[in-house]
Coordinates of C-alpha atoms in Angstrom, one line a residue:
X294 CA 21.7 -0.9 12.2
X295 CA 20.7 2.6 11.2
X296 CA 19.1 4.9 13.7
X297 CA 15.8 4.7 11.9
X298 CA 15.8 0.9 12.1
X299 CA 16.6 1.0 15.8
X300 CA 13.7 3.5 16.4
X301 CA 11.3 1.4 14.4
X302 CA 12.2 -1.8 16.2
X303 CA 11.3 -0.3 19.6
X304 CA 8.4 1.9 18.4
X305 CA 5.5 -0.3 17.2
X306 CA 3.1 2.6 17.4
X307 CA -0.3 2.3 19.1
X308 CA -0.8 -1.3 20.0
X309 CA -4.1 -2.8 18.9
X310 CA -5.9 -4.2 22.0
X311 CA -7.4 -7.7 22.4
X312 CA -11.2 -7.3 21.7
X313 CA -14.0 -9.7 22.4
X314 CA -16.0 -11.0 19.4
X315 CA -19.0 -8.8 20.4
X316 CA -16.8 -5.7 20.6
X317 CA -15.1 -6.4 17.2
X318 CA -18.4 -7.0 15.6
X319 CA -19.9 -3.7 17.0
X320 CA -16.9 -1.8 15.7
X321 CA -17.2 -3.4 12.3
X322 CA -20.9 -2.4 12.1
X323 CA -20.0 1.2 12.8
X324 CA -17.2 1.1 10.3
X325 CA -19.4 -0.3 7.5
X326 CA -22.4 2.0 8.2
X327 CA -20.7 5.2 9.2
X328 CA -23.0 6.3 12.0
X329 CA -25.2 4.0 14.0
X330 CA -27.2 4.2 17.2
X331 CA -26.7 1.8 20.1
X332 CA -30.1 0.3 19.4
X333 CA -29.3 -0.3 15.7
X334 CA -26.1 -2.1 16.7
X335 CA -27.8 -4.2 19.3
X336 CA -30.6 -5.2 16.8
X337 CA -28.1 -6.0 14.0
X338 CA -25.9 -8.2 16.2
X339 CA -28.6 -9.6 18.5
X340 CA -26.8 -8.3 21.6
X341 CA -28.4 -7.7 25.0
X342 CA -28.3 -4.2 26.4
X343 CA -25.6 -5.3 28.9
X344 CA -23.4 -6.8 26.3
X345 CA -23.7 -3.8 24.1
X346 CA -22.9 -1.4 26.9
X347 CA -19.7 -3.4 27.7
X348 CA -18.7 -3.4 24.0
X349 CA -19.3 0.3 23.5
X350 CA -17.5 1.2 26.7
X351 CA -14.5 -0.8 25.5
X352 CA -14.5 0.9 22.2
X353 CA -14.7 4.3 23.8
X354 CA -11.9 3.6 26.3
X355 CA -9.6 2.6 23.5
X356 CA -10.5 5.6 21.3
X357 CA -12.2 3.7 18.5
X358 CA -15.5 5.4 18.6
X359 CA -17.1 8.7 19.8
X360 CA -20.6 9.8 20.5
X361 CA -22.0 12.4 18.0
X362 CA -25.3 13.3 19.7
X363 CA -28.6 11.6 19.7
X364 CA -31.1 10.9 17.0
X365 CA -34.4 9.1 16.3
X366 CA -33.6 5.9 14.5
X367 CA -35.8 3.0 13.7
X368 CA -39.5 2.3 14.2
X369 CA -39.6 3.0 17.9
X370 CA -39.2 6.7 17.6
X371 CA -37.1 6.8 20.7
X372 CA -33.9 8.9 20.7
X373 CA -30.7 6.9 20.9
X374 CA -27.0 7.8 21.2
X375 CA -25.2 7.9 17.8
X376 CA -21.7 6.5 17.4
X377 CA -19.1 6.9 14.8
X378 CA -15.4 6.1 14.5
X379 CA -12.9 8.5 16.0
X380 CA -10.2 10.3 14.1
X381 CA -6.5 10.7 14.9
X382 CA -6.2 7.8 17.3
X383 CA -5.8 4.8 15.0
X384 CA -4.3 5.2 11.6
X385 CA -2.9 2.7 9.0
X386 CA -0.5 2.6 6.1
X387 CA -1.4 0.8 2.9
X388 CA 1.2 0.1 0.2
X389 CA 0.5 -1.1 -3.4
X390 CA 3.4 -2.5 -5.4
X391 CA 3.6 -2.6 -9.1
X392 CA 6.4 -3.8 -11.4
X393 CA 8.0 -0.3 -11.3
X394 CA 6.2 1.9 -8.7
X395 CA 5.3 2.1 -5.1
X396 CA 2.1 3.7 -4.0
X397 CA 1.2 4.5 -0.3
X398 CA -1.8 5.8 1.5
X399 CA -2.4 6.7 5.2
X400 CA -6.0 6.2 6.3
X401 CA -8.0 6.5 9.4
X402 CA -10.0 3.6 10.9
X403 CA -12.9 4.2 8.5
X404 CA -10.7 4.2 5.4
X405 CA -10.7 8.0 4.9
X406 CA -7.5 9.0 3.1
X407 CA -5.2 11.3 5.2
X408 CA -2.1 11.2 3.0
X409 CA -0.8 9.9 -0.3
X410 CA 2.6 9.1 -1.7
X411 CA 4.1 7.5 -4.7
X412 CA 7.6 7.0 -6.1
X413 CA 9.6 4.9 -8.6
X414 CA 10.5 1.4 -7.3
X415 CA 14.3 1.5 -7.3
X416 CA 14.9 -2.2 -7.1
X417 CA 12.3 -5.0 -7.1
X418 CA 14.5 -7.5 -5.2
X419 CA 13.0 -8.4 -1.9
X420 CA 15.7 -6.9 0.4
X421 CA 15.9 -3.7 -1.6
X422 CA 12.1 -3.3 -1.8
X423 CA 11.7 -3.8 2.0
X424 CA 14.3 -1.2 2.6
X425 CA 12.5 1.3 0.3
X426 CA 9.1 0.6 1.8
X427 CA 10.7 1.0 5.2
X428 CA 12.0 4.4 4.3
X429 CA 8.5 5.5 3.1
X430 CA 6.8 4.2 6.2
X431 CA 9.3 6.0 8.4
X432 CA 8.5 9.3 6.7
X433 CA 4.8 8.7 6.9
X434 CA 5.0 7.7 10.6
X435 CA 6.9 10.9 11.4
X436 CA 3.9 12.9 10.2
X437 CA 1.3 10.4 11.6
X438 CA 2.4 8.9 14.9
X439 CA -1.0 7.2 15.3
X440 CA -0.1 4.6 12.6
X441 CA -0.5 1.2 14.1
X442 CA -0.4 -1.3 11.2
X443 CA 0.8 -1.8 7.6
X444 CA -1.1 -3.5 4.8
X445 CA 0.7 -4.4 1.5
X446 CA -1.0 -5.5 -1.7
X447 CA 1.1 -7.3 -4.3
X448 CA 0.5 -8.6 -7.9
X449 CA 0.8 -12.3 -7.2
X450 CA -0.2 -15.3 -5.2
X451 CA -0.1 -15.0 -1.4
X452 CA -0.3 -18.1 0.7
X453 CA 0.2 -19.0 4.4
X454 CA 2.5 -22.0 4.9
X455 CA 3.4 -23.3 8.3
X456 CA 2.1 -20.1 9.8
X457 CA 4.2 -17.8 7.6
X458 CA 2.6 -15.6 4.9
X459 CA 4.5 -15.9 1.7
X460 CA 4.3 -14.2 -1.7
X461 CA 4.5 -17.6 -3.3
X462 CA 4.9 -16.2 -6.8
X463 CA 4.8 -12.8 -8.4
X464 CA 5.6 -12.7 -12.1
X465 CA 5.6 -8.9 -12.2
X466 CA 8.1 -8.6 -9.3
X467 CA 10.0 -11.8 -10.2
X468 CA 9.5 -13.3 -6.7
X469 CA 9.1 -16.8 -5.3
X470 CA 8.4 -17.7 -1.7
X471 CA 9.1 -14.2 -0.2
X472 CA 8.0 -13.8 3.5
X473 CA 7.2 -10.1 2.9
X474 CA 5.1 -9.6 6.0
X475 CA 7.8 -10.9 8.3
X476 CA 10.5 -8.9 6.6
X477 CA 8.5 -5.7 6.8
X478 CA 7.5 -6.2 10.4
X479 CA 11.2 -6.5 11.3
X480 CA 12.0 -3.4 9.4
X481 CA 9.2 -1.2 10.5
X482 CA 8.1 -2.5 13.8
X483 CA 4.5 -2.5 12.6
X484 CA 2.1 -5.5 12.5
X485 CA 2.0 -6.2 8.7
X486 CA -0.4 -8.0 6.5
X487 CA 0.2 -9.0 2.9
X488 CA -2.4 -10.0 0.3
X489 CA -3.0 -10.3 -3.4
X490 CA -3.8 -6.8 -4.8
X491 CA -7.1 -7.8 -6.4
X492 CA -8.3 -9.5 -3.2
X493 CA -7.5 -6.3 -1.2
X494 CA -9.3 -4.1 -3.7
X495 CA -12.3 -6.5 -3.7
X496 CA -12.6 -6.3 0.1
X497 CA -12.3 -2.5 0.0
X498 CA -14.9 -2.0 -2.7
X499 CA -17.3 -4.4 -0.8
X500 CA -16.7 -2.7 2.6
X501 CA -16.6 1.0 1.8
X502 CA -16.7 1.3 -2.0
X503 CA -19.0 0.6 -5.0
X504 CA -20.2 -2.7 -3.6
X505 CA -21.0 -1.5 -0.1
X506 CA -24.3 -3.0 1.2
X507 CA -24.5 -6.0 -1.1
X508 CA -23.8 -9.6 0.0
X509 CA -22.7 -10.9 -3.4
X510 CA -20.3 -8.9 -5.6
X511 CA -17.7 -9.6 -8.3
X512 CA -14.7 -7.3 -9.2
X513 CA -13.0 -7.4 -12.6
X514 CA -9.8 -5.5 -13.3
X515 CA -8.3 -4.9 -16.7
X516 CA -4.9 -3.5 -17.3
X517 CA -1.4 -5.1 -17.3
X518 CA -3.3 -8.3 -16.3
X519 CA -6.8 -9.4 -15.9
X520 CA -8.0 -9.8 -12.3
X521 CA -11.1 -11.2 -10.6
X522 CA -12.3 -11.0 -7.1
X523 CA -15.5 -12.3 -5.5
X524 CA -17.6 -11.7 -2.5
X525 CA -20.2 -14.3 -1.5
X526 CA -22.4 -14.2 1.6
X527 CA -20.5 -11.1 2.6
X528 CA -17.0 -12.8 2.6
X529 CA -14.1 -12.3 0.1
X530 CA -13.3 -15.6 -1.6
X531 CA -9.5 -16.4 -1.6
X532 CA -9.5 -20.1 -2.7
X533 CA -7.8 -23.0 -1.0
X534 CA -4.3 -22.2 -2.2
X535 CA -4.2 -18.4 -2.7
X536 CA -4.8 -18.7 -6.4
X537 CA -8.4 -17.7 -6.7
X538 CA -9.7 -15.7 -9.7
X539 CA -7.5 -16.8 -12.5
X540 CA -9.9 -15.9 -15.3
X541 CA -7.4 -14.6 -17.8
X542 CA -7.4 -17.8 -19.8
X543 CA -11.1 -18.3 -20.3
X544 CA -11.6 -19.1 -24.0
X545 CA -13.0 -16.3 -26.2
X546 CA -12.6 -17.7 -29.8
X547 CA -11.6 -21.1 -31.2
X548 CA -8.0 -20.5 -32.4
X549 CA -6.7 -17.0 -32.3
X550 CA -3.3 -15.6 -31.2
X551 CA -1.3 -17.3 -28.5
X552 CA -1.6 -15.5 -25.1
X553 CA 2.1 -16.2 -24.3
X554 CA 1.7 -19.3 -22.2
X555 CA 0.4 -21.7 -24.8
X556 CA -3.4 -20.8 -24.9
X557 CA -4.9 -19.7 -28.2
X558 CA -7.8 -17.3 -28.3
X559 CA -8.3 -16.9 -24.5
X560 CA -9.0 -13.6 -22.6
X561 CA -5.3 -13.0 -22.2
X562 CA -4.8 -13.2 -26.0
X563 CA -6.8 -10.0 -26.4
X564 CA -7.5 -8.0 -23.2
X565 CA -4.3 -7.1 -21.3
X566 CA -3.0 -3.7 -22.2
X567 CA 0.3 -4.9 -23.6
X568 CA -1.5 -7.5 -25.8
X569 CA -3.9 -4.8 -27.1
X570 CA -0.8 -2.8 -28.1
X571 CA 0.8 -5.9 -29.7
X572 CA -2.4 -6.8 -31.6
X573 CA -2.6 -3.2 -32.9
X574 CA 0.9 -3.4 -34.2
X575 CA 2.3 -0.9 -31.8
X576 CA 3.8 -3.0 -29.1
X577 CA 6.7 -0.6 -28.5
X578 CA 4.4 2.5 -28.3
X579 CA 2.2 1.0 -25.6
X580 CA -1.4 0.9 -24.7
X581 CA -2.0 4.7 -24.2
X582 CA -0.7 5.4 -27.7
X583 CA -3.0 2.7 -29.2
X584 CA -6.0 4.3 -27.4
X585 CA -5.0 7.7 -28.8
X586 CA -4.8 6.1 -32.3
X587 CA -8.1 4.5 -31.9
X588 CA -9.7 7.8 -30.9
X589 CA -8.2 9.3 -34.0
X590 CA -9.8 6.6 -36.1
X591 CA -6.9 4.2 -36.8
X592 CA -8.6 1.0 -38.0
X593 CA -5.9 -1.5 -36.7
X594 CA -6.0 0.1 -33.2
X595 CA -9.8 0.1 -33.3
X596 CA -9.9 -3.6 -34.2
X597 CA -7.5 -4.5 -31.4
X598 CA -9.8 -2.7 -29.0
X599 CA -12.9 -4.3 -30.5
X600 CA -11.3 -7.8 -30.0
X601 CA -10.5 -6.8 -26.4
X602 CA -14.0 -5.6 -25.9
X603 CA -15.4 -9.0 -27.1
X604 CA -13.0 -10.7 -24.6
X605 CA -14.2 -8.5 -21.8
X606 CA -17.9 -9.2 -22.6
X607 CA -17.2 -12.9 -22.6
X608 CA -15.5 -12.6 -19.3
X609 CA -18.3 -10.6 -17.7
X610 CA -21.0 -13.0 -18.9
X611 CA -19.0 -15.9 -17.7
X612 CA -18.8 -14.3 -14.2
X613 CA -22.5 -13.8 -14.2
X614 CA -23.3 -17.3 -15.3
X615 CA -21.0 -18.9 -12.8
X616 CA -21.6 -16.9 -9.6
X617 CA -24.8 -14.8 -10.1
X618 CA -23.5 -11.6 -8.3
X619 CA -25.7 -8.7 -7.4
X620 CA -23.2 -6.3 -9.0
X621 CA -19.9 -6.4 -10.9
X622 CA -17.4 -3.6 -10.2
X623 CA -15.2 -3.0 -13.3
X624 CA -12.0 -1.0 -12.9
X625 CA -8.3 -0.9 -13.9
X626 CA -6.0 1.2 -16.1
X627 CA -7.3 -0.6 -19.1
X628 CA -10.8 0.9 -18.8
X629 CA -10.6 2.7 -22.2
X630 CA -11.5 -0.6 -23.8
X631 CA -14.9 -0.4 -22.2
X632 CA -15.5 3.1 -23.6
X633 CA -14.1 2.6 -27.1
X634 CA -15.5 -0.9 -27.6
X635 CA -18.7 -0.7 -25.6
X636 CA -20.8 -2.2 -28.5
X637 CA -18.5 -5.3 -28.6
X638 CA -18.6 -5.6 -24.8
X639 CA -22.4 -5.5 -24.7
X640 CA -22.9 -7.8 -27.7
X641 CA -20.6 -10.5 -26.2
X642 CA -22.0 -10.0 -22.7
X643 CA -25.6 -10.6 -23.7
X644 CA -24.8 -13.3 -26.2
X645 CA -23.0 -15.2 -23.4
X646 CA -26.1 -15.0 -21.2
X647 CA -28.7 -16.2 -23.6
X648 CA -31.4 -17.3 -23.1
X649 CA -31.3 -15.8 -19.6
X650 CA -31.2 -12.1 -18.6
X651 CA -30.2 -12.1 -15.0
X652 CA -30.4 -8.9 -13.0
X653 CA -26.9 -7.6 -12.5
X654 CA -25.5 -4.1 -12.2
X655 CA -22.1 -3.3 -13.7
X656 CA -20.5 -0.4 -11.9
X657 CA -17.5 1.2 -13.7
X658 CA -15.2 2.5 -11.1
X659 CA -12.7 5.2 -12.2
X660 CA -9.1 3.9 -11.9
X661 CA -6.6 5.3 -9.4
X662 CA -3.6 3.5 -8.1
X663 CA -4.1 5.4 -4.8
X664 CA -7.3 3.4 -4.4
X665 CA -5.3 0.2 -4.5
X666 CA -3.0 1.6 -1.7
X667 CA -6.0 2.7 0.3
X668 CA -7.4 -0.9 -0.2
X669 CA -4.2 -2.2 1.4
X670 CA -4.7 0.0 4.4
X671 CA -8.3 -1.1 4.7
X672 CA -7.0 -4.7 4.6
X673 CA -5.0 -4.0 7.7
X674 CA -8.1 -2.8 9.5
X675 CA -10.1 -5.9 8.4
X676 CA -7.3 -8.3 9.5
X677 CA -7.0 -6.6 12.9
X678 CA -10.7 -7.1 13.2
X679 CA -10.4 -10.6 11.8
X680 CA -12.7 -10.0 9.0

């Protein structure tokens, strides 16, 4: 074993303590809302004064929260101690994997980004990838010794089988049944959680992002693939078999081009970035080149994006029809389709909803891969809190 591997094996970083349900819930309230008074926490959770005192004392003893003065909160007009999460005591690494790159973020307990890193993925085979992630984590831990856990988001289906978390299948990485969490825990010494990348981003957007404060939210991502995440009653839906959100094959037109797996005229026949490039006749040049051509007025590129816009509108209206969310967060590196084919998106969206006009807000979230890495770090926080 290398010296780094030996060090990681005996140095798990700060060890997350066992917390009662009340204590975990109190910490979650503070994380979600930023700053809360003791009275607000007690009222939200239905805790007695004694139970709240015990919970807050435990959080302070372990360095989770600090007092930041007093303030008048609520209808009583009485001053109350204000609490927020601490900094520098508990930190987390999030890693987002793509087909060819690795993105990492270090965050504090509240999801604030402390450091970012990205590099080319040298080899997507499981052993090589674990070694590369381990090297990145080693460097990040050298600068941030408060790191206590690792979250990893992958493009693929993640399931738990016989108590083992597996990347059951990832077409982008070429994997089947890879126990990534266990492999990374052995390499880094950190408690590790692995999840589908869209599920992680959905949870982050709902907790501390564009969907904060709503109980029902959908997330749609457009880019290399088409992703869908859902929050209902404040919980992220993952499905019974880790395969929730496969919306890429909803039908758009009768007939139409084959999507690549035998469906004609579905969302994946028009919306993924590589398909837009193919439909524009510039498959080798790629999506960005097609976007540039469309901005310059190239009719074939514009038509490919118009078709993609129609597909996106159909997808969005289907989401509203099926799950009736308060808001939809739209993001991904394929977002130019929303800008360049907005008329087609809107037309298909409202056509799909007729005769109804439900109240839903579409929030377009600027795309950054670093946000997906941040989401993986927030995942680690949520899993340690069992949310």
